[in-house]
Short mmCIF file of C-alpha atoms in Angstrom, two decimals:
data_model
loop_
_atom_site.label_atom_id
_atom_site.label_comp_id
_atom_site.label_asym_id
_atom_site.label_seq_id
_atom_site.Cartn_x
_atom_site.Cartn_y
_atom_site.Cartn_z
CA UNK W 1 93.74 178.26 133.22
CA UNK W 2 96.58 180.02 131.45
CA UNK W 3 96.31 183.77 130.89
CA UNK W 4 98.10 185.00 127.77
CA UNK W 5 98.39 188.76 127.37
CA UNK W 6 99.31 189.94 123.90
CA UNK W 7 100.47 193.52 123.42
CA UNK W 8 102.09 195.29 120.51
CA UNK W 9 101.50 198.24 118.22
CA UNK W 10 98.73 198.21 115.59
CA UNK W 11 99.52 196.12 112.48
CA UNK W 12 102.41 194.37 114.19
CA UNK W 13 100.74 190.99 113.67
CA UNK W 14 99.21 190.30 117.11
CA UNK W 15 96.14 188.64 115.66
CA UNK W 16 98.20 186.55 113.22
CA UNK W 17 100.29 185.26 116.11
CA UNK W 18 97.12 184.58 118.13
CA UNK W 19 95.61 182.72 115.19
CA UNK W 20 98.68 180.44 115.12
CA UNK W 21 98.38 179.86 118.88
CA UNK W 22 94.70 178.92 118.55
CA UNK W 23 95.39 176.68 115.54
CA UNK W 24 98.14 174.89 117.46
CA UNK W 25 96.18 174.27 120.68
CA UNK W 26 92.56 174.04 119.59
CA UNK W 27 92.44 170.27 119.35
CA UNK W 28 93.62 169.79 122.93
CA UNK W 29 92.57 172.92 124.83
CA UNK W 30 89.51 175.10 125.25
CA UNK W 31 90.43 178.64 124.26
CA UNK W 32 88.67 181.96 124.98
CA UNK W 33 89.56 185.34 123.58
CA UNK W 34 89.02 188.97 124.60
CA UNK W 35 89.94 191.92 122.41
CA UNK W 36 90.28 195.46 123.71
CA UNK W 37 90.16 198.17 121.09
CA UNK W 38 89.38 201.84 120.78
CA UNK W 39 86.92 202.43 117.97
CA UNK W 40 86.48 199.32 115.85
CA UNK W 41 87.65 195.72 116.04
CA UNK W 42 86.71 192.67 114.03
CA UNK W 43 89.13 190.11 115.40
CA UNK W 44 86.63 188.63 117.87
CA UNK W 45 84.10 187.91 115.13
CA UNK W 46 86.75 186.54 112.78
CA UNK W 47 88.21 184.20 115.38
CA UNK W 48 84.78 183.06 116.55
CA UNK W 49 83.81 182.27 112.97
CA UNK W 50 87.10 180.59 112.11
CA UNK W 51 87.57 178.47 115.24
CA UNK W 52 84.16 178.47 116.94
CA UNK W 53 85.64 179.66 120.26
CA UNK W 54 83.95 182.00 122.77
CA UNK W 55 85.17 185.56 122.10
CA UNK W 56 84.39 189.02 123.42
CA UNK W 57 85.44 192.59 122.75
CA UNK W 58 85.35 195.91 124.54
CA UNK W 59 85.67 199.34 122.96
CA UNK W 60 87.41 201.86 125.17
CA UNK W 61 85.99 204.81 123.23
CA UNK W 62 87.42 207.98 124.68
CA UNK W 63 89.11 206.24 127.58
CA UNK W 64 92.65 204.86 127.63
CA UNK W 65 92.43 201.30 126.20
CA UNK W 66 94.90 199.90 128.71
CA UNK W 67 92.84 201.42 131.54
CA UNK W 68 89.83 199.67 130.04
CA UNK W 69 91.64 196.38 129.76
CA UNK W 70 92.88 196.46 133.33
CA UNK W 71 89.39 197.40 134.53
CA UNK W 72 87.65 194.43 132.91
CA UNK W 73 90.41 191.82 133.14
CA UNK W 74 89.28 190.34 136.44
CA UNK W 75 85.73 189.88 135.08
CA UNK W 76 87.20 188.40 131.92
CA UNK W 77 89.09 185.78 133.95
CA UNK W 78 85.82 184.85 135.70
CA UNK W 79 84.03 184.69 132.32
CA UNK W 80 86.71 182.44 130.85
CA UNK W 81 86.66 180.20 133.92
CA UNK W 82 82.88 179.91 133.63
CA UNK W 83 83.43 178.84 130.03
CA UNK W 84 85.76 176.17 131.47
CA UNK W 85 88.59 177.51 129.34
CA UNK W 86 92.16 176.24 129.53
CA UNK W 87 93.49 179.41 127.93
CA UNK W 88 92.32 183.02 127.97
CA UNK W 89 93.96 185.15 125.30
CA UNK W 90 93.75 188.85 126.03
CA UNK W 91 94.67 191.10 123.10
CA UNK W 92 95.42 194.72 123.90
CA UNK W 93 94.59 197.61 121.59
CA UNK W 94 98.29 198.17 121.18
CA UNK W 95 98.36 201.93 121.37
CA UNK W 96 100.35 202.91 124.42
CA UNK W 97 103.94 201.79 124.51
CA UNK W 98 104.42 203.14 128.00
CA UNK W 99 101.76 201.32 130.04
CA UNK W 100 101.92 197.69 129.31
CA UNK W 101 99.02 195.54 130.42
CA UNK W 102 101.08 192.46 131.37
CA UNK W 103 100.21 191.02 134.76
CA UNK W 104 101.67 188.61 137.22
CA UNK W 105 100.64 184.95 136.70
CA UNK W 106 100.29 185.50 132.96
CA UNK W 107 102.40 184.90 129.91
CA UNK W 108 103.16 188.33 128.45
CA UNK W 109 103.79 188.39 124.72
CA UNK W 110 104.94 191.52 122.93
CA UNK W 111 104.41 191.33 119.17
CA UNK W 112 106.63 193.68 117.26
CA UNK W 113 107.04 194.02 113.52
CA UNK W 114 110.54 193.82 112.13
CA UNK W 115 109.65 196.35 109.46
CA UNK W 116 108.94 199.02 112.06
CA UNK W 117 112.59 200.07 111.95
CA UNK W 118 115.65 198.81 113.76
CA UNK W 119 115.21 201.33 116.57
CA UNK W 120 111.62 200.31 117.31
CA UNK W 121 112.49 198.08 120.30
CA UNK W 122 114.23 201.05 121.95
CA UNK W 123 111.19 203.25 121.41
CA UNK W 124 108.89 200.61 122.87
CA UNK W 125 111.23 199.65 125.68
CA UNK W 126 108.65 199.16 128.49
CA UNK W 127 106.40 197.03 126.30
CA UNK W 128 109.34 194.85 125.25
CA UNK W 129 111.17 194.68 128.55
CA UNK W 130 108.16 193.68 130.68
CA UNK W 131 107.13 190.90 128.32
CA UNK W 132 108.18 187.27 128.76
CA UNK W 133 108.49 186.86 125.03
CA UNK W 134 109.04 189.25 122.15
CA UNK W 135 107.65 187.79 118.94
CA UNK W 136 109.30 189.55 116.01
CA UNK W 137 107.04 189.28 112.95
CA UNK W 138 107.45 189.73 109.19
CA UNK W 139 111.09 188.64 109.21
CA UNK W 140 110.60 187.19 105.72
CA UNK W 141 110.38 190.75 104.43
CA UNK W 142 113.53 192.26 105.87
CA UNK W 143 117.19 191.92 104.99
CA UNK W 144 119.63 189.72 106.88
CA UNK W 145 121.40 192.84 108.17
CA UNK W 146 118.20 194.28 109.64
CA UNK W 147 117.21 190.93 111.14
CA UNK W 148 120.49 190.76 113.05
CA UNK W 149 120.43 194.40 114.11
CA UNK W 150 116.79 194.16 115.22
CA UNK W 151 117.57 191.26 117.53
CA UNK W 152 120.57 193.10 118.93
CA UNK W 153 118.41 196.13 119.55
CA UNK W 154 115.95 194.06 121.61
CA UNK W 155 118.85 192.58 123.55
CA UNK W 156 119.98 196.13 124.32
CA UNK W 157 116.57 196.81 125.90
CA UNK W 158 116.32 193.59 127.89
CA UNK W 159 118.10 190.32 128.39
CA UNK W 160 115.19 188.62 130.13
CA UNK W 161 112.70 188.64 127.25
CA UNK W 162 112.91 185.60 124.99
CA UNK W 163 113.07 186.60 121.33
CA UNK W 164 111.22 184.57 118.70
CA UNK W 165 111.44 185.53 115.04
CA UNK W 166 108.61 184.53 112.75
CA UNK W 167 106.65 185.01 109.61
CA UNK W 168 103.39 184.74 111.53
CA UNK W 169 101.27 184.15 108.45
CA UNK W 170 103.22 180.93 107.82
CA UNK W 171 103.92 180.30 111.50
CA UNK W 172 107.63 179.69 110.91
CA UNK W 173 109.71 179.55 114.10
CA UNK W 174 106.70 179.61 116.43
CA UNK W 175 107.54 176.19 117.88
CA UNK W 176 109.44 178.05 120.62
CA UNK W 177 106.36 180.12 121.45
CA UNK W 178 104.17 177.00 121.69
CA UNK W 179 106.77 175.44 123.98
CA UNK W 180 106.59 178.47 126.31
CA UNK W 181 102.78 178.32 126.35
CA UNK W 182 102.94 174.63 127.19
CA UNK W 183 105.23 175.45 130.12
CA UNK W 184 103.28 178.54 131.24
CA UNK W 185 102.00 178.59 134.84
CA UNK W 186 98.26 178.48 135.45
CA UNK W 187 96.39 181.16 137.39
CA UNK W 188 96.43 180.24 141.07
CA UNK W 189 93.02 180.41 142.74
CA UNK W 190 92.83 183.18 145.30
CA UNK W 191 96.16 184.76 144.39
CA UNK W 192 95.93 188.37 143.33
CA UNK W 193 96.75 189.14 139.71
CA UNK W 194 98.69 192.40 139.61
CA UNK W 195 100.18 194.61 136.92
CA UNK W 196 103.85 193.97 136.35
CA UNK W 197 105.02 197.43 135.50
CA UNK W 198 104.81 200.78 137.19
CA UNK W 199 102.46 203.02 135.25
CA UNK W 200 103.48 206.58 134.27
CA UNK W 201 102.76 209.69 136.32
CA UNK W 202 99.24 209.55 137.69
CA UNK W 203 96.05 211.03 136.36
CA UNK W 204 93.78 208.12 137.34
CA UNK W 205 93.84 205.33 139.91
CA UNK W 206 95.78 203.06 137.57
CA UNK W 207 98.18 205.80 136.57
CA UNK W 208 98.62 206.65 140.25
CA UNK W 209 100.06 203.21 140.71
CA UNK W 210 97.33 200.83 141.82
CA UNK W 211 98.28 197.52 140.31
CA UNK W 212 95.11 195.57 141.09
CA UNK W 213 93.08 194.39 138.13
CA UNK W 214 89.26 194.59 138.20
CA UNK W 215 86.93 197.58 138.40
CA UNK W 216 86.11 196.95 142.08
CA UNK W 217 89.56 198.22 143.03
CA UNK W 218 89.35 201.55 141.27
CA UNK W 219 87.33 204.75 141.24
CA UNK W 220 86.69 207.31 138.52
CA UNK W 221 85.67 205.62 135.28
CA UNK W 222 84.79 202.08 136.32
CA UNK W 223 82.88 199.49 134.34
CA UNK W 224 82.40 195.74 134.59
CA UNK W 225 82.95 193.53 131.56
CA UNK W 226 79.19 193.22 131.04
CA UNK W 227 78.04 196.53 129.67
CA UNK W 228 81.56 197.75 128.95
CA UNK W 229 80.97 197.59 125.22
CA UNK W 230 81.47 201.30 124.75
CA UNK W 231 83.14 202.16 127.95
CA UNK W 232 83.31 205.94 127.93
CA UNK W 233 82.30 208.80 125.70
CA UNK W 234 84.09 212.10 126.27
CA UNK W 235 82.57 215.56 126.07
CA UNK V 1 130.43 179.21 114.59
CA UNK V 2 129.57 175.62 113.73
CA UNK V 3 131.09 174.56 110.42
CA UNK V 4 128.39 173.19 108.17
CA UNK V 5 129.47 170.10 106.25
CA UNK V 6 126.02 169.05 105.15
CA UNK V 7 122.33 169.57 105.65
CA UNK V 8 119.99 166.60 105.35
CA UNK V 9 116.29 166.79 104.53
CA UNK V 10 114.32 163.72 105.63
CA UNK V 11 110.93 162.88 104.07
CA UNK V 12 107.66 164.07 105.59
CA UNK V 13 104.08 163.89 104.33
CA UNK V 14 102.11 165.29 101.41
CA UNK V 15 98.91 167.33 101.63
CA UNK V 16 96.84 164.16 102.16
CA UNK V 17 99.09 163.06 105.00
CA UNK V 18 100.76 160.26 103.02
CA UNK V 19 104.51 159.66 103.39
CA UNK V 20 106.68 161.18 100.69
CA UNK V 21 109.11 158.78 99.14
CA UNK V 22 112.56 160.14 98.60
CA UNK V 23 116.04 159.25 99.63
CA UNK V 24 117.28 161.82 102.20
CA UNK V 25 118.40 164.93 100.32
CA UNK V 26 121.89 165.99 101.33
CA UNK V 27 123.04 169.53 100.60
CA UNK V 28 126.74 170.37 100.80
CA UNK V 29 128.75 173.59 100.37
CA UNK V 30 129.04 174.45 96.67
CA UNK V 31 125.84 172.61 95.71
CA UNK V 32 123.24 174.24 93.51
CA UNK V 33 119.68 172.95 93.68
CA UNK V 34 116.40 174.13 92.25
CA UNK V 35 112.92 173.39 93.51
CA UNK V 36 110.33 173.20 90.73
CA UNK V 37 106.64 172.40 90.51
CA UNK V 38 103.28 174.08 89.94
CA UNK V 39 101.98 176.87 92.16
CA UNK V 40 100.74 175.39 95.44
CA UNK V 41 102.84 172.24 95.09
CA UNK V 42 104.86 172.98 98.23
CA UNK V 43 108.04 174.60 96.91
CA UNK V 44 108.08 177.43 99.42
CA UNK V 45 107.09 175.06 102.24
CA UNK V 46 110.14 172.96 101.32
CA UNK V 47 112.61 175.81 101.68
CA UNK V 48 110.77 177.11 104.74
CA UNK V 49 111.46 173.71 106.30
CA UNK V 50 115.15 174.20 105.61
CA UNK V 51 115.05 177.79 106.84
CA UNK V 52 113.53 176.86 110.22
CA UNK V 53 115.33 173.49 110.48
CA UNK V 54 112.02 171.68 110.75
CA UNK V 55 111.92 168.91 113.35
CA UNK V 56 108.67 167.27 112.34
CA UNK V 57 106.89 170.33 113.70
CA UNK V 58 105.84 171.99 110.45
CA UNK V 59 102.83 171.09 108.30
CA UNK V 60 105.06 168.88 106.12
CA UNK V 61 106.46 166.90 109.11
CA UNK V 62 109.89 166.91 107.50
CA UNK V 63 113.07 166.79 109.56
CA UNK V 64 116.16 168.79 108.69
CA UNK V 65 119.52 167.82 110.18
CA UNK V 66 122.81 169.71 110.30
CA UNK V 67 125.92 167.55 109.99
CA UNK V 68 123.67 164.54 110.56
CA UNK V 69 122.31 165.80 113.88
CA UNK V 70 119.50 167.89 115.31
CA UNK V 71 120.96 171.42 115.23
CA UNK V 72 121.75 173.43 118.31
CA UNK V 73 118.88 175.76 119.23
CA UNK V 74 120.80 179.02 118.89
CA UNK V 75 121.99 177.96 115.44
CA UNK V 76 118.33 177.93 114.46
CA UNK V 77 117.15 180.96 116.40
CA UNK V 78 119.83 183.65 116.36
CA UNK V 79 119.87 185.27 112.91
CA UNK V 80 123.57 186.06 113.28
CA UNK V 81 124.48 182.43 114.05
CA UNK V 82 122.06 180.89 111.61
CA UNK V 83 123.88 179.38 108.63
CA UNK V 84 121.09 180.28 106.23
CA UNK V 85 120.05 183.47 104.49
CA UNK V 86 116.68 183.43 102.77
CA UNK V 87 115.99 186.05 100.13
CA UNK V 88 112.50 186.20 98.63
CA UNK V 89 110.92 188.46 96.07
CA UNK V 90 109.52 190.42 99.03
CA UNK V 91 112.76 190.83 100.93
CA UNK V 92 113.81 194.46 101.14
CA UNK V 93 116.01 196.87 103.03
CA UNK V 94 113.69 199.03 105.12
CA UNK V 95 116.25 201.20 106.90
CA UNK V 96 116.34 204.71 105.47
CA UNK V 97 120.12 204.62 105.04
CA UNK V 98 122.66 204.87 102.26
CA UNK V 99 124.16 201.63 100.97
CA UNK V 100 127.38 202.55 102.75
CA UNK V 101 125.71 203.19 106.14
CA UNK V 102 123.49 200.14 105.75
CA UNK V 103 126.49 197.87 105.24
CA UNK V 104 128.40 199.53 108.08
CA UNK V 105 125.42 198.86 110.36
CA UNK V 106 125.66 195.16 109.49
CA UNK V 107 129.46 195.11 109.78
CA UNK V 108 129.27 196.65 113.25
CA UNK V 109 126.56 194.21 114.33
CA UNK V 110 128.92 191.42 113.34
CA UNK V 111 131.77 192.94 115.33
CA UNK V 112 133.88 193.30 112.18
CA UNK V 113 136.07 196.34 111.79
CA UNK V 114 137.56 196.18 108.31
CA UNK V 115 136.03 199.11 106.39
CA UNK V 116 137.15 197.70 103.05
CA UNK V 117 134.36 195.12 103.42
CA UNK V 118 131.87 197.75 102.23
CA UNK V 119 133.70 198.08 98.91
CA UNK V 120 133.91 194.32 98.58
CA UNK V 121 130.16 193.84 99.13
CA UNK V 122 129.35 196.53 96.57
CA UNK V 123 131.77 195.16 94.00
CA UNK V 124 130.41 191.61 94.39
CA UNK V 125 126.85 192.98 94.10
CA UNK V 126 127.78 194.83 90.94
CA UNK V 127 128.97 191.57 89.45
CA UNK V 128 125.37 190.32 89.79
CA UNK V 129 123.51 193.24 88.22
CA UNK V 130 123.89 195.54 85.25
CA UNK V 131 122.47 198.50 87.15
CA UNK V 132 125.41 199.61 89.26
CA UNK V 133 125.02 200.09 92.98
CA UNK V 134 127.03 202.95 94.52
CA UNK V 135 127.75 203.61 98.22
CA UNK V 136 125.80 206.90 98.22
CA UNK V 137 122.52 205.39 96.98
CA UNK V 138 119.76 204.96 99.53
CA UNK V 139 118.89 201.31 100.08
CA UNK V 140 115.17 202.10 99.99
CA UNK V 141 115.41 203.45 96.45
CA UNK V 142 117.35 200.53 94.93
CA UNK V 143 115.62 198.63 92.14
CA UNK V 144 114.52 195.02 92.59
CA UNK V 145 117.65 193.77 90.83
CA UNK V 146 119.98 196.00 92.83
CA UNK V 147 118.31 195.03 96.10
CA UNK V 148 118.60 191.30 95.34
CA UNK V 149 122.22 191.70 94.21
CA UNK V 150 123.10 193.61 97.38
CA UNK V 151 121.26 191.16 99.66
CA UNK V 152 122.99 188.15 98.11
CA UNK V 153 126.38 189.83 98.30
CA UNK V 154 125.75 190.93 101.91
CA UNK V 155 124.73 187.39 102.90
CA UNK V 156 127.89 186.06 101.24
CA UNK V 157 130.49 188.60 102.41
CA UNK V 158 129.27 190.01 105.76
CA UNK V 159 126.74 187.36 106.82
CA UNK V 160 129.19 184.65 105.73
CA UNK V 161 126.25 182.30 105.24
CA UNK V 162 127.11 178.85 103.90
CA UNK V 163 123.58 178.36 102.52
CA UNK V 164 121.54 180.84 100.55
CA UNK V 165 117.87 180.26 99.71
CA UNK V 166 116.44 182.27 96.83
CA UNK V 167 112.66 182.20 96.46
CA UNK V 168 111.42 183.16 92.98
CA UNK V 169 113.79 185.97 92.23
CA UNK V 170 113.68 185.45 88.46
CA UNK V 171 112.12 188.77 87.55
CA UNK V 172 114.60 190.69 89.60
CA UNK V 173 117.08 191.50 86.85
CA UNK V 174 120.19 189.75 88.14
CA UNK V 175 122.73 187.65 86.26
CA UNK V 176 121.71 184.22 87.53
CA UNK V 177 124.67 182.34 86.11
CA UNK V 178 127.11 184.76 87.75
CA UNK V 179 125.32 184.42 91.09
CA UNK V 180 125.56 180.63 90.89
CA UNK V 181 129.24 180.56 89.86
CA UNK V 182 130.21 183.13 92.50
CA UNK V 183 128.45 181.18 95.28
CA UNK V 184 129.97 177.94 94.03
CA UNK V 185 133.46 179.45 93.93
CA UNK V 186 132.95 180.59 97.51
CA UNK V 187 131.82 177.10 98.56
CA UNK V 188 128.27 178.15 99.36
CA UNK V 189 125.18 176.10 98.69
CA UNK V 190 122.38 177.82 96.86
CA UNK V 191 118.80 176.63 96.56
CA UNK V 192 116.41 178.27 94.11
CA UNK V 193 112.67 178.06 94.14
CA UNK V 194 112.01 178.79 90.51
CA UNK V 195 109.78 178.73 87.48
CA UNK V 196 112.66 179.88 85.27
CA UNK V 197 113.86 177.14 82.87
CA UNK V 198 117.32 178.68 82.70
CA UNK V 199 117.84 178.61 86.48
CA UNK V 200 116.32 175.14 86.72
CA UNK V 201 118.73 173.74 84.12
CA UNK V 202 121.71 175.60 85.55
CA UNK V 203 121.37 173.75 88.86
CA UNK V 204 122.90 170.32 89.31
CA UNK V 205 119.90 168.87 91.08
CA UNK V 206 116.23 169.52 90.49
CA UNK V 207 113.72 168.72 93.19
CA UNK V 208 110.26 168.23 91.70
CA UNK V 209 107.28 169.01 93.93
CA UNK V 210 103.68 167.92 93.60
CA UNK V 211 100.81 168.04 96.04
CA UNK V 212 103.03 169.12 98.92
CA UNK V 213 105.56 166.32 98.43
CA UNK V 214 108.89 165.77 96.72
CA UNK V 215 108.07 163.39 93.87
CA UNK V 216 111.38 163.29 92.07
CA UNK V 217 114.98 164.38 92.39
CA UNK V 218 116.56 164.78 88.98
CA UNK V 219 120.32 164.83 88.58
CA UNK V 220 120.62 165.43 84.86
CA UNK V 221 124.45 165.30 84.64
CA UNK V 222 125.51 166.06 81.09
CA UNK V 223 122.18 164.86 79.59
CA UNK V 224 120.66 168.36 79.50
CA UNK V 225 123.74 170.17 78.20
CA UNK V 226 122.37 170.66 74.71
CA UNK V 227 119.13 172.09 76.12
CA UNK V 228 121.07 174.34 78.49
CA UNK V 229 123.17 175.62 75.60
CA UNK V 230 120.00 176.49 73.70
CA UNK V 231 118.36 178.18 76.72
CA UNK V 232 121.49 180.21 77.39
CA UNK V 233 121.37 181.44 73.81
CA UNK V 234 117.68 182.34 74.20
CA UNK V 235 118.37 184.09 77.50
CA UNK V 236 121.14 186.15 75.90
CA UNK V 237 118.83 186.96 73.03
CA UNK V 238 116.10 188.15 75.42
CA UNK V 239 118.66 190.10 77.40
CA UNK V 240 119.91 192.01 74.37
CA UNK V 241 116.36 192.56 73.19
CA UNK V 242 115.46 193.99 76.59
CA UNK V 243 118.44 196.35 76.43
CA UNK V 244 117.46 197.47 72.92
CA UNK V 245 113.89 198.19 74.01
CA UNK V 246 115.12 200.05 77.06
CA UNK V 247 117.35 202.23 74.94
CA UNK V 248 114.37 203.23 72.82
CA UNK V 249 115.03 201.18 69.72
CA UNK V 250 112.26 200.13 67.39
CA UNK V 251 112.55 196.33 67.06
CA UNK V 252 112.38 195.39 63.41
CA UNK V 253 114.23 192.10 63.76
CA UNK V 254 115.56 189.83 66.52
CA UNK V 255 119.18 189.30 65.71
#
């Protein structure tokens, strides 16, 4: 099974990119989808209705959504494997630009909107730099000058992230993304899936630097995927 | 940068999956084409195919070649190397900068150093629109016509793009004939997606779309000259009428 982790700020076009991925692969691969969000999310229902694929969602409530995602990811992999999926697409809430939920053995995709300003890649450096691919969306809306400067700005942040420009609604230019997914490594049985990046200064087990995914490896606020629907309510 | 001698569009399929029948369409520097057809007939899909250099991997299954060959990947992917600028009715400048700083940002990105380029871009843009653009204006507050004029001029002068795709820019308030003659004089190809009869007749070749497929390529030659003459007169008439209304005149007769 291939694990695809999609991060990116709200309204950057993550779900539009995911929709194109599903549309491209649905005839040949079994796809599952998990959405992490904070308060409300509808993507799981929309995608289930549109493509008839197994989907789930978890609301992080008053807990950090990336913490939530990391906590339930190991269960989610088991769930997707039980569904005999070829692909698990994990969509982050897209709030924190500092902690990025990409893991080892996954394909990390950062979706970033070209209308978010030419300096956006610099502001979101960790999210961009730790990704395998930066998908730049809405390029049909911006000027040639901004298109060129935006790409340069990403290249300033990282030279290891592949840049793919697209109008995700039309799917233009996404052939390069589909090629990467086709070439993506599958999850190796028994090998630990770990976070790629170092989290910021610690206030919880994940922030302290534990890179293991799965609630079994943490203490504090821990929840399995089943029953994680509203993971934590604050005071 | 690869010199573009020609771009070739090879037939694909229509919305029912049937082959389209047309002789490969070859576009060369200085050409002016228009794509016409009803809404939903596949006009935008056609120029999107050109914009992404489709290799049978878009919904239309068309193939687009550069100089008779499959183009190099970076020519397709890197916006600075790409020989095509696409300007749609939605294309805007989002940076909160003055026209001057916006153009300097692009000039720097291109590694150019000649500061006089800014003046050249603005003067070319002002040839395309009646509402003058000045260097101190903020790009975000330009009108539709000014934005389009600036984007076309920027693609021509700084971007140095041999091919410019213009998707339904008719309501934008630019002098279409001047745009076409300027691009032609500079040996650039321009392709319009249009519902505007004036633009359609100004172009040398008209690609007619229906049901997702190219159904006809019309090369009218001199046969439409009389019609073009008449449409030009009507366009001028509408233009002067528009100016009169804008200046607050009561219209008691169309002279």
